[in-house]
């Protein structure tokens, strides 16, 4: 029911060469949108989904720094997009300890430059800023889950930079966007998993690398609780929100959590065990509980009732399916076209969605 909507839209994705940006680009291409991307010229990892799935084939890719405000402004003026998804960011917690200045610059001033450039271009009607579930002040006790109205915070530079990006978004919405008929929202998701992620220090790529390289996987926080979510469930929320903002306006501006059902809130250890089952128990892993590590919240849970109630969005995949689809992608990618596998998963996901919307 919502697919026709995208056929007439020009969409700009910042961070389109990243894990989520590549999936979003592929999905929007499949939906018939006119897709453009703006990202740093350096690949996010080697290998990476953007190159292996030939994402650039059916879109225009522009390479530049999000902090190059004059280039960014020229690009947005030239493209004249209808909708912008802002995903470009330094996205890793551990890297933010190594490079706090770079992380704060990219994630805060990058958001400012994007919102500033977009507000001067008449064609732009909807902007969605992608932050994270880590933007909440987390004392590890949020048993019932963070709501969108909870306080922002952030112990590490990455989380704090994203909380700041949230504040920037809210200020731009109130100060500029609401006065000019433009619609601006932020989306908070986290622990997104799926095929094609090869980033350092993320659990799924770490598992796959360990199996391929026949090396032991060392787990830092086996008992950390996380809301694991398939990348397509998360992106489905972003797409649904953009469409609702476009069609129904102000009712949908603000912050939105997109996370899994409570039954998908598992420990790292549970995730590893189930993943290993799909990999034929080839993973050799151990947990290093006694070593000192950088701070990570022991528990992180999101309340997703706002998106469920107002957007009629809900996660389509159970935790078991999420892991099965993810491990299936990596296993199939060893012998098949990555572009084909990824497109097939998008089509399979749409079939599940069709059931929800029928
Ligand atoms: N993957 C997750 O589990 C997760 C969870 C919560 C939030 N997020 C957020 O979602 C967004 C996308 O995440 P991802 O996993 O795809 O990240 P990623 O690291 O795979 O990709 C990041 C993208 O941003 C671009 N980028 C980084 N610095 C840039 C700069 N200075 N100028 C221009 N482009 C730059 C990269 O080129 C790449 O395209 C990020 O904002 C991230 O913080 C991701």
Short mmCIF file of C-alpha atoms and ligand atoms in Angstrom, two decimals:
data_model
loop_
_atom_site.label_atom_id
_atom_site.label_comp_id
_atom_site.label_asym_id
_atom_site.label_seq_id
_atom_site.Cartn_x
_atom_site.Cartn_y
_atom_site.Cartn_z
CA UNK A 1 0.00 0.00 0.00
CA UNK A 2 2.82 2.46 0.63
CA UNK A 3 5.17 1.46 -2.18
CA UNK A 4 3.77 3.82 -4.83
CA UNK A 5 4.61 6.79 -2.63
CA UNK A 6 8.36 6.51 -3.21
CA UNK A 7 8.16 6.38 -7.01
CA UNK A 8 7.69 10.14 -7.19
CA UNK A 9 10.26 11.11 -4.52
CA UNK A 10 13.79 12.40 -4.81
CA UNK A 11 15.66 11.16 -1.73
CA UNK A 12 19.09 12.15 -0.40
CA UNK A 13 20.81 9.81 2.07
CA UNK A 14 23.90 11.03 3.90
CA UNK A 15 26.04 8.10 5.00
CA UNK A 16 24.75 5.98 2.09
CA UNK A 17 28.00 3.96 1.94
CA UNK A 18 27.59 2.68 5.51
CA UNK A 19 25.85 -0.47 6.72
CA UNK A 20 22.39 1.04 7.23
CA UNK A 21 22.79 3.57 4.42
CA UNK A 22 23.55 0.80 1.90
CA UNK A 23 20.45 -1.18 2.88
CA UNK A 24 18.33 2.01 2.79
CA UNK A 25 19.72 2.92 -0.65
CA UNK A 26 18.99 -0.56 -2.00
CA UNK A 27 15.47 -0.53 -0.59
CA UNK A 28 14.63 2.94 -1.93
CA UNK A 29 16.04 2.00 -5.36
CA UNK A 30 13.80 -1.08 -5.30
CA UNK A 31 10.80 1.11 -4.36
CA UNK A 32 11.46 3.28 -7.43
CA UNK A 33 12.72 6.44 -5.69
CA UNK A 34 15.27 8.74 -7.33
CA UNK A 35 18.13 8.15 -4.87
CA UNK A 36 21.23 10.28 -4.14
CA UNK A 37 23.94 9.76 -1.53
CA UNK A 38 26.52 11.95 0.17
CA UNK A 39 29.29 10.21 2.14
CA UNK A 40 32.92 10.32 3.07
CA UNK A 41 35.12 8.93 0.25
CA UNK A 42 36.77 6.34 2.57
CA UNK A 43 35.06 2.93 2.66
CA UNK A 44 33.59 2.12 6.10
CA UNK A 45 35.29 -1.29 6.17
CA UNK A 46 36.95 -3.87 3.99
CA UNK A 47 34.84 -5.58 2.72
CA UNK A 48 31.67 -3.46 2.87
CA UNK A 49 28.06 -3.83 1.72
CA UNK A 50 28.15 -0.68 -0.43
CA UNK A 51 30.77 -2.10 -2.79
CA UNK A 52 29.90 -5.79 -2.64
CA UNK A 53 26.18 -5.19 -3.31
CA UNK A 54 26.98 -2.61 -6.02
CA UNK A 55 24.76 -0.07 -4.29
CA UNK A 56 26.08 2.82 -6.41
CA UNK A 57 24.79 1.25 -9.64
CA UNK A 58 21.28 2.69 -9.41
CA UNK A 59 21.86 6.01 -7.69
CA UNK A 60 24.06 9.09 -7.82
CA UNK A 61 26.85 8.97 -5.22
CA UNK A 62 28.62 12.12 -4.14
CA UNK A 63 31.78 11.82 -2.02
CA UNK A 64 32.56 14.58 0.45
CA UNK A 65 32.94 15.42 4.10
CA UNK A 66 29.76 16.29 6.01
CA UNK A 67 31.90 19.00 7.63
CA UNK A 68 32.52 20.62 4.22
CA UNK A 69 29.51 22.89 4.62
CA UNK A 70 29.89 24.73 1.33
CA UNK A 71 30.13 21.50 -0.72
CA UNK A 72 27.18 20.01 1.17
CA UNK A 73 25.10 23.14 0.53
CA UNK A 74 25.93 23.11 -3.20
CA UNK A 75 25.02 19.42 -3.47
CA UNK A 76 21.64 19.86 -1.78
CA UNK A 77 20.87 22.93 -3.92
CA UNK A 78 21.73 21.04 -7.08
CA UNK A 79 19.83 17.86 -6.26
CA UNK A 80 16.71 19.58 -4.87
CA UNK A 81 15.65 16.54 -2.81
CA UNK A 82 12.15 16.08 -1.37
CA UNK A 83 13.26 13.94 1.57
CA UNK A 84 16.61 13.65 3.40
CA UNK A 85 17.74 10.84 5.68
CA UNK A 86 20.81 11.96 7.65
CA UNK A 87 22.88 8.90 8.61
CA UNK A 88 26.45 10.18 8.12
CA UNK A 89 28.24 9.81 11.44
CA UNK A 90 31.19 8.38 13.31
CA UNK A 91 29.09 5.42 14.44
CA UNK A 92 31.30 3.39 16.79
CA UNK A 93 31.53 3.75 20.58
CA UNK A 94 35.11 2.49 20.88
CA UNK A 95 36.34 4.70 18.04
CA UNK A 96 34.80 7.66 19.89
CA UNK A 97 37.24 7.04 22.78
CA UNK A 98 40.14 7.02 20.30
CA UNK A 99 38.93 10.13 18.46
CA UNK A 100 36.56 12.20 20.61
CA UNK A 101 37.16 15.43 18.69
CA UNK A 102 36.44 13.80 15.32
CA UNK A 103 33.35 12.10 16.75
CA UNK A 104 31.92 15.27 18.31
CA UNK A 105 32.69 17.28 15.14
CA UNK A 106 31.13 14.84 12.69
CA UNK A 107 28.11 13.95 14.78
CA UNK A 108 27.24 17.41 16.08
CA UNK A 109 28.50 19.94 13.51
CA UNK A 110 27.70 17.48 10.72
CA UNK A 111 24.07 17.59 11.85
CA UNK A 112 24.16 21.40 12.10
CA UNK A 113 25.59 21.78 8.58
CA UNK A 114 23.07 19.34 7.11
CA UNK A 115 20.06 20.99 8.80
CA UNK A 116 21.35 24.45 7.95
CA UNK A 117 21.86 23.61 4.24
CA UNK A 118 18.50 21.82 3.96
CA UNK A 119 16.51 24.67 5.47
CA UNK A 120 17.50 27.00 2.62
CA UNK A 121 16.39 24.64 -0.15
CA UNK A 122 12.68 24.95 -0.97
CA UNK A 123 12.23 21.43 -2.35
CA UNK A 124 13.15 19.81 0.97
CA UNK A 125 9.98 18.95 2.88
CA UNK A 126 10.99 16.10 5.23
CA UNK A 127 14.29 15.56 7.09
CA UNK A 128 14.97 12.61 9.38
CA UNK A 129 18.05 12.65 11.60
CA UNK A 130 19.25 9.20 12.61
CA UNK A 131 20.68 9.17 16.14
CA UNK A 132 20.69 6.17 18.49
CA UNK A 133 19.12 4.47 21.50
CA UNK A 134 22.34 5.42 23.33
CA UNK A 135 21.25 9.09 23.41
CA UNK A 136 19.35 8.53 26.68
CA UNK A 137 20.80 9.16 30.12
CA UNK A 138 21.39 5.55 31.12
CA UNK A 139 21.95 4.50 34.71
CA UNK A 140 21.34 0.87 33.77
CA UNK A 141 17.99 0.70 35.50
CA UNK A 142 15.50 1.35 32.73
CA UNK A 143 13.63 -1.93 33.24
CA UNK A 144 10.52 -0.78 31.38
CA UNK A 145 12.49 0.91 28.58
CA UNK A 146 13.34 4.48 27.63
CA UNK A 147 10.48 6.56 26.31
CA UNK A 148 11.07 9.43 23.86
CA UNK A 149 10.38 11.87 26.71
CA UNK A 150 13.20 10.52 28.94
CA UNK A 151 16.27 12.66 29.61
CA UNK A 152 19.11 12.73 27.11
CA UNK A 153 22.66 11.94 28.22
CA UNK A 154 25.70 9.96 27.24
CA UNK A 155 28.63 8.54 29.17
CA UNK A 156 30.98 8.05 26.22
CA UNK A 157 31.79 10.53 23.43
CA UNK A 158 29.67 8.69 20.83
CA UNK A 159 26.51 8.62 22.99
CA UNK A 160 27.02 12.22 24.13
CA UNK A 161 27.56 13.40 20.54
CA UNK A 162 24.29 11.78 19.50
CA UNK A 163 22.43 13.31 22.47
CA UNK A 164 23.80 16.68 21.29
CA UNK A 165 22.64 15.90 17.75
CA UNK A 166 19.16 15.34 19.23
CA UNK A 167 19.28 18.75 20.94
CA UNK A 168 20.43 20.39 17.70
CA UNK A 169 17.53 18.72 15.86
CA UNK A 170 14.98 19.94 18.37
CA UNK A 171 16.38 23.49 18.26
CA UNK A 172 16.32 23.57 14.43
CA UNK A 173 12.79 22.21 14.41
CA UNK A 174 11.50 24.85 16.83
CA UNK A 175 13.58 27.76 15.53
CA UNK A 176 13.45 27.27 11.75
CA UNK A 177 11.71 24.22 10.33
CA UNK A 178 8.31 24.67 12.01
CA UNK A 179 8.15 28.24 10.65
CA UNK A 180 8.89 27.27 7.07
CA UNK A 181 6.61 24.31 6.44
CA UNK A 182 9.50 21.83 6.63
CA UNK A 183 9.18 18.73 8.79
CA UNK A 184 12.04 17.46 10.94
CA UNK A 185 12.22 14.38 13.17
CA UNK A 186 14.85 12.20 14.83
CA UNK A 187 14.92 8.42 15.06
CA UNK A 188 16.48 6.40 17.85
CA UNK A 189 17.35 2.75 17.27
CA UNK A 190 20.24 0.61 18.26
CA UNK A 191 21.90 -2.77 18.07
CA UNK A 192 20.79 -3.16 14.51
CA UNK A 193 21.97 -6.39 12.95
CA UNK A 194 21.77 -7.85 9.47
CA UNK A 195 23.89 -9.08 6.61
CA UNK A 196 26.69 -6.95 5.22
CA UNK A 197 27.95 -5.31 8.42
CA UNK A 198 31.74 -5.60 8.59
CA UNK A 199 32.43 -2.81 11.11
CA UNK A 200 35.06 -3.27 13.80
CA UNK A 201 33.86 -3.90 17.33
CA UNK A 202 30.34 -4.95 16.46
CA UNK A 203 29.22 -8.35 17.60
CA UNK A 204 27.89 -9.85 14.35
CA UNK A 205 30.91 -8.93 12.18
CA UNK A 206 33.16 -10.12 15.03
CA UNK A 207 31.39 -13.51 15.04
CA UNK A 208 31.67 -13.90 11.26
CA UNK A 209 35.34 -12.83 11.18
CA UNK A 210 36.17 -15.32 13.95
CA UNK A 211 34.59 -18.19 12.04
CA UNK A 212 36.18 -17.24 8.69
CA UNK A 213 39.63 -16.71 10.24
CA UNK A 214 39.26 -19.68 12.63
CA UNK A 215 40.19 -17.43 15.53
CA UNK A 216 38.80 -17.37 19.02
CA UNK A 217 36.24 -14.63 19.70
CA UNK A 218 36.74 -12.73 22.95
CA UNK A 219 33.52 -11.28 24.39
CA UNK A 220 33.74 -8.20 26.59
CA UNK A 221 30.25 -8.07 28.03
CA UNK A 222 28.46 -11.45 27.68
CA UNK A 223 25.68 -10.45 30.06
CA UNK A 224 24.94 -7.01 28.58
CA UNK A 225 21.27 -6.80 27.61
CA UNK A 226 20.46 -5.24 24.24
CA UNK A 227 17.39 -4.71 22.02
CA UNK A 228 18.54 -6.61 18.91
CA UNK A 229 16.74 -5.57 15.78
CA UNK A 230 17.01 -6.53 12.11
CA UNK A 231 18.18 -3.65 9.90
CA UNK A 232 15.07 -3.97 7.69
CA UNK A 233 12.73 -3.63 10.69
CA UNK A 234 14.55 -0.46 11.70
CA UNK A 235 14.57 1.02 8.16
CA UNK A 236 10.91 0.11 7.72
CA UNK A 237 10.26 2.47 10.65
CA UNK A 238 12.27 5.28 9.04
CA UNK A 239 10.42 4.86 5.71
CA UNK A 240 7.01 4.74 7.37
CA UNK A 241 7.80 7.83 9.43
CA UNK A 242 8.97 9.80 6.37
CA UNK A 243 5.81 8.90 4.47
CA UNK A 244 3.57 9.85 7.40
CA UNK A 245 5.42 13.14 7.87
CA UNK A 246 5.02 13.93 4.18
CA UNK A 247 1.32 13.07 4.08
CA UNK A 248 0.10 14.16 7.50
CA UNK A 249 2.55 16.87 8.50
CA UNK A 250 3.15 18.16 11.99
CA UNK A 251 1.48 15.30 13.84
CA UNK A 252 4.57 13.18 13.12
CA UNK A 253 7.43 15.54 13.91
CA UNK A 254 9.55 14.79 17.00
CA UNK A 255 11.62 11.90 18.30
CA UNK A 256 10.82 8.25 17.61
CA UNK A 257 12.15 5.03 19.12
CA UNK A 258 12.41 2.02 16.81
CA UNK A 259 13.34 -1.15 18.65
CA UNK A 260 12.28 -4.77 18.88
CA UNK A 261 9.55 -6.45 20.94
CA UNK A 262 10.48 -7.34 24.54
CA UNK A 263 11.03 -10.95 23.45
CA UNK A 264 14.03 -9.79 21.34
CA UNK A 265 15.79 -8.18 24.28
CA UNK A 266 18.54 -10.72 24.78
CA UNK A 267 21.97 -10.86 26.34
CA UNK A 268 25.06 -10.86 24.13
CA UNK A 269 25.64 -14.46 25.22
CA UNK A 270 22.18 -15.57 24.02
CA UNK A 271 22.76 -13.87 20.67
CA UNK A 272 26.12 -15.60 20.24
CA UNK A 273 24.76 -19.04 21.10
CA UNK A 274 21.88 -18.78 18.62
CA UNK A 275 24.15 -17.34 15.90
CA UNK A 276 26.62 -20.16 16.47
CA UNK A 277 23.84 -22.71 16.04
CA UNK A 278 23.18 -21.32 12.50
CA UNK A 279 26.92 -21.44 11.78
CA UNK A 280 27.09 -25.16 12.54
CA UNK A 281 28.69 -24.51 15.94
CA UNK A 282 31.97 -23.50 14.28
CA UNK A 283 32.49 -20.50 16.55
CA UNK A 284 35.10 -20.75 19.29
CA UNK A 285 34.44 -18.04 21.88
CA UNK A 286 35.12 -17.11 25.47
CA UNK A 287 34.22 -14.18 27.70
CA UNK A 288 36.83 -12.00 29.33
CA UNK A 289 34.86 -10.82 32.33
CA UNK A 290 37.84 -9.95 34.48
CA UNK A 291 39.59 -7.46 32.16
CA UNK A 292 39.05 -3.72 32.39
CA UNK A 293 37.09 -2.32 29.43
CA UNK A 294 35.72 1.02 28.38
CA UNK A 295 32.33 1.85 29.88
CA UNK A 296 29.25 0.27 28.28
CA UNK A 297 25.78 0.29 29.81
CA UNK A 298 24.82 -3.14 31.10
CA UNK A 299 21.19 -2.76 30.10
CA UNK A 300 19.57 -0.81 27.30
CA UNK A 301 15.88 -1.22 26.50
CA UNK A 302 13.60 0.94 24.37
CA UNK A 303 9.87 1.62 24.78
CA UNK A 304 8.40 1.42 21.24
CA UNK A 305 4.76 2.12 22.04
CA UNK A 306 4.73 5.56 20.38
CA UNK A 307 5.73 4.14 16.96
CA UNK A 308 3.36 1.21 17.38
CA UNK A 309 0.38 3.36 18.29
CA UNK A 310 0.82 6.45 16.10
CA UNK A 311 2.64 5.03 13.06
CA UNK A 312 1.06 1.58 13.12
CA UNK A 313 4.63 0.27 12.87
CA UNK A 314 5.73 -2.94 14.49
CA UNK A 315 8.75 -5.20 14.23
CA UNK A 316 8.09 -7.94 11.66
CA UNK A 317 10.89 -10.33 12.61
CA UNK A 318 11.26 -12.24 15.87
CA UNK A 319 14.72 -12.48 17.43
CA UNK A 320 14.99 -16.01 16.03
CA UNK A 321 14.17 -14.80 12.48
CA UNK A 322 16.46 -11.78 12.88
CA UNK A 323 19.40 -14.06 13.65
CA UNK A 324 18.39 -16.61 11.00
CA UNK A 325 18.13 -13.92 8.28
CA UNK A 326 21.44 -12.39 9.36
CA UNK A 327 23.43 -15.61 9.50
CA UNK A 328 21.69 -16.80 6.32
CA UNK A 329 22.88 -13.66 4.51
CA UNK A 330 26.54 -14.25 5.50
CA UNK A 331 26.40 -17.95 4.64
CA UNK A 332 24.78 -17.33 1.23
CA UNK A 333 27.13 -14.45 0.46
CA UNK A 334 30.05 -16.87 0.29
CA UNK A 335 28.71 -18.41 -2.95
CA UNK A 336 26.11 -16.03 -4.38
CA UNK A 337 25.68 -12.47 -5.63
CA UNK A 338 25.46 -10.14 -2.65
CA UNK A 339 23.25 -7.72 -4.60
CA UNK A 340 20.79 -10.58 -5.31
CA UNK A 341 20.77 -11.91 -1.74
CA UNK A 342 20.17 -8.44 -0.33
CA UNK A 343 17.36 -7.66 -2.77
CA UNK A 344 15.77 -11.03 -2.05
CA UNK A 345 15.76 -10.29 1.70
CA UNK A 346 14.12 -6.91 0.98
CA UNK A 347 11.43 -8.66 -1.10
CA UNK A 348 10.89 -11.31 1.60
CA UNK A 349 10.54 -8.58 4.19
CA UNK A 350 7.98 -6.75 2.03
CA UNK A 351 5.91 -9.95 1.88
CA UNK A 352 5.79 -10.04 5.70
CA UNK A 353 4.80 -6.37 5.70
CA UNK A 354 2.07 -6.99 3.14
CA UNK A 355 0.50 -9.37 5.64
CA UNK A 356 0.58 -6.64 8.29
CA UNK A 357 -0.98 -4.03 6.00
CA UNK A 358 -3.54 -6.24 4.24
N1 LIG B 1 24.48 0.13 13.14
C1 LIG B 1 23.91 0.30 14.30
O1 LIG B 1 23.68 -0.65 15.06
C2 LIG B 1 23.46 1.68 14.72
C3 LIG B 1 22.80 1.79 15.95
C4 LIG B 1 22.35 3.04 16.36
C5 LIG B 1 22.53 4.14 15.56
N2 LIG B 1 23.20 4.03 14.39
C6 LIG B 1 23.36 5.24 13.59
O2 LIG B 1 22.86 5.01 12.28
C7 LIG B 1 23.66 5.71 11.34
C8 LIG B 1 24.22 4.74 10.32
O3 LIG B 1 24.94 3.72 11.02
P1 LIG B 1 25.81 2.64 10.24
O4 LIG B 1 25.86 1.45 11.10
O5 LIG B 1 25.31 2.52 8.86
O6 LIG B 1 27.23 3.37 10.25
P2 LIG B 1 28.51 3.14 9.32
O7 LIG B 1 29.69 3.46 10.17
O8 LIG B 1 28.44 1.83 8.64
O9 LIG B 1 28.36 4.27 8.20
C9 LIG B 1 28.60 5.62 8.48
C10 LIG B 1 28.38 6.44 7.24
O10 LIG B 1 28.66 7.81 7.55
C11 LIG B 1 29.61 8.31 6.63
N3 LIG B 1 30.47 9.31 7.29
C12 LIG B 1 31.17 9.17 8.44
N4 LIG B 1 31.86 10.30 8.68
C13 LIG B 1 31.57 11.16 7.67
C14 LIG B 1 31.95 12.47 7.35
N5 LIG B 1 32.79 13.16 8.14
N6 LIG B 1 31.49 13.03 6.21
C15 LIG B 1 30.65 12.35 5.39
N7 LIG B 1 30.23 11.11 5.65
C16 LIG B 1 30.69 10.52 6.77
C17 LIG B 1 30.43 7.10 6.18
O11 LIG B 1 31.08 7.39 4.93
C18 LIG B 1 29.32 6.08 6.06
O12 LIG B 1 28.64 6.25 4.84
C19 LIG B 1 24.74 6.44 12.13
O13 LIG B 1 24.31 7.76 12.38
C20 LIG B 1 24.81 5.65 13.42
O14 LIG B 1 25.30 6.42 14.49
C21 LIG B 1 23.67 2.82 13.95
#
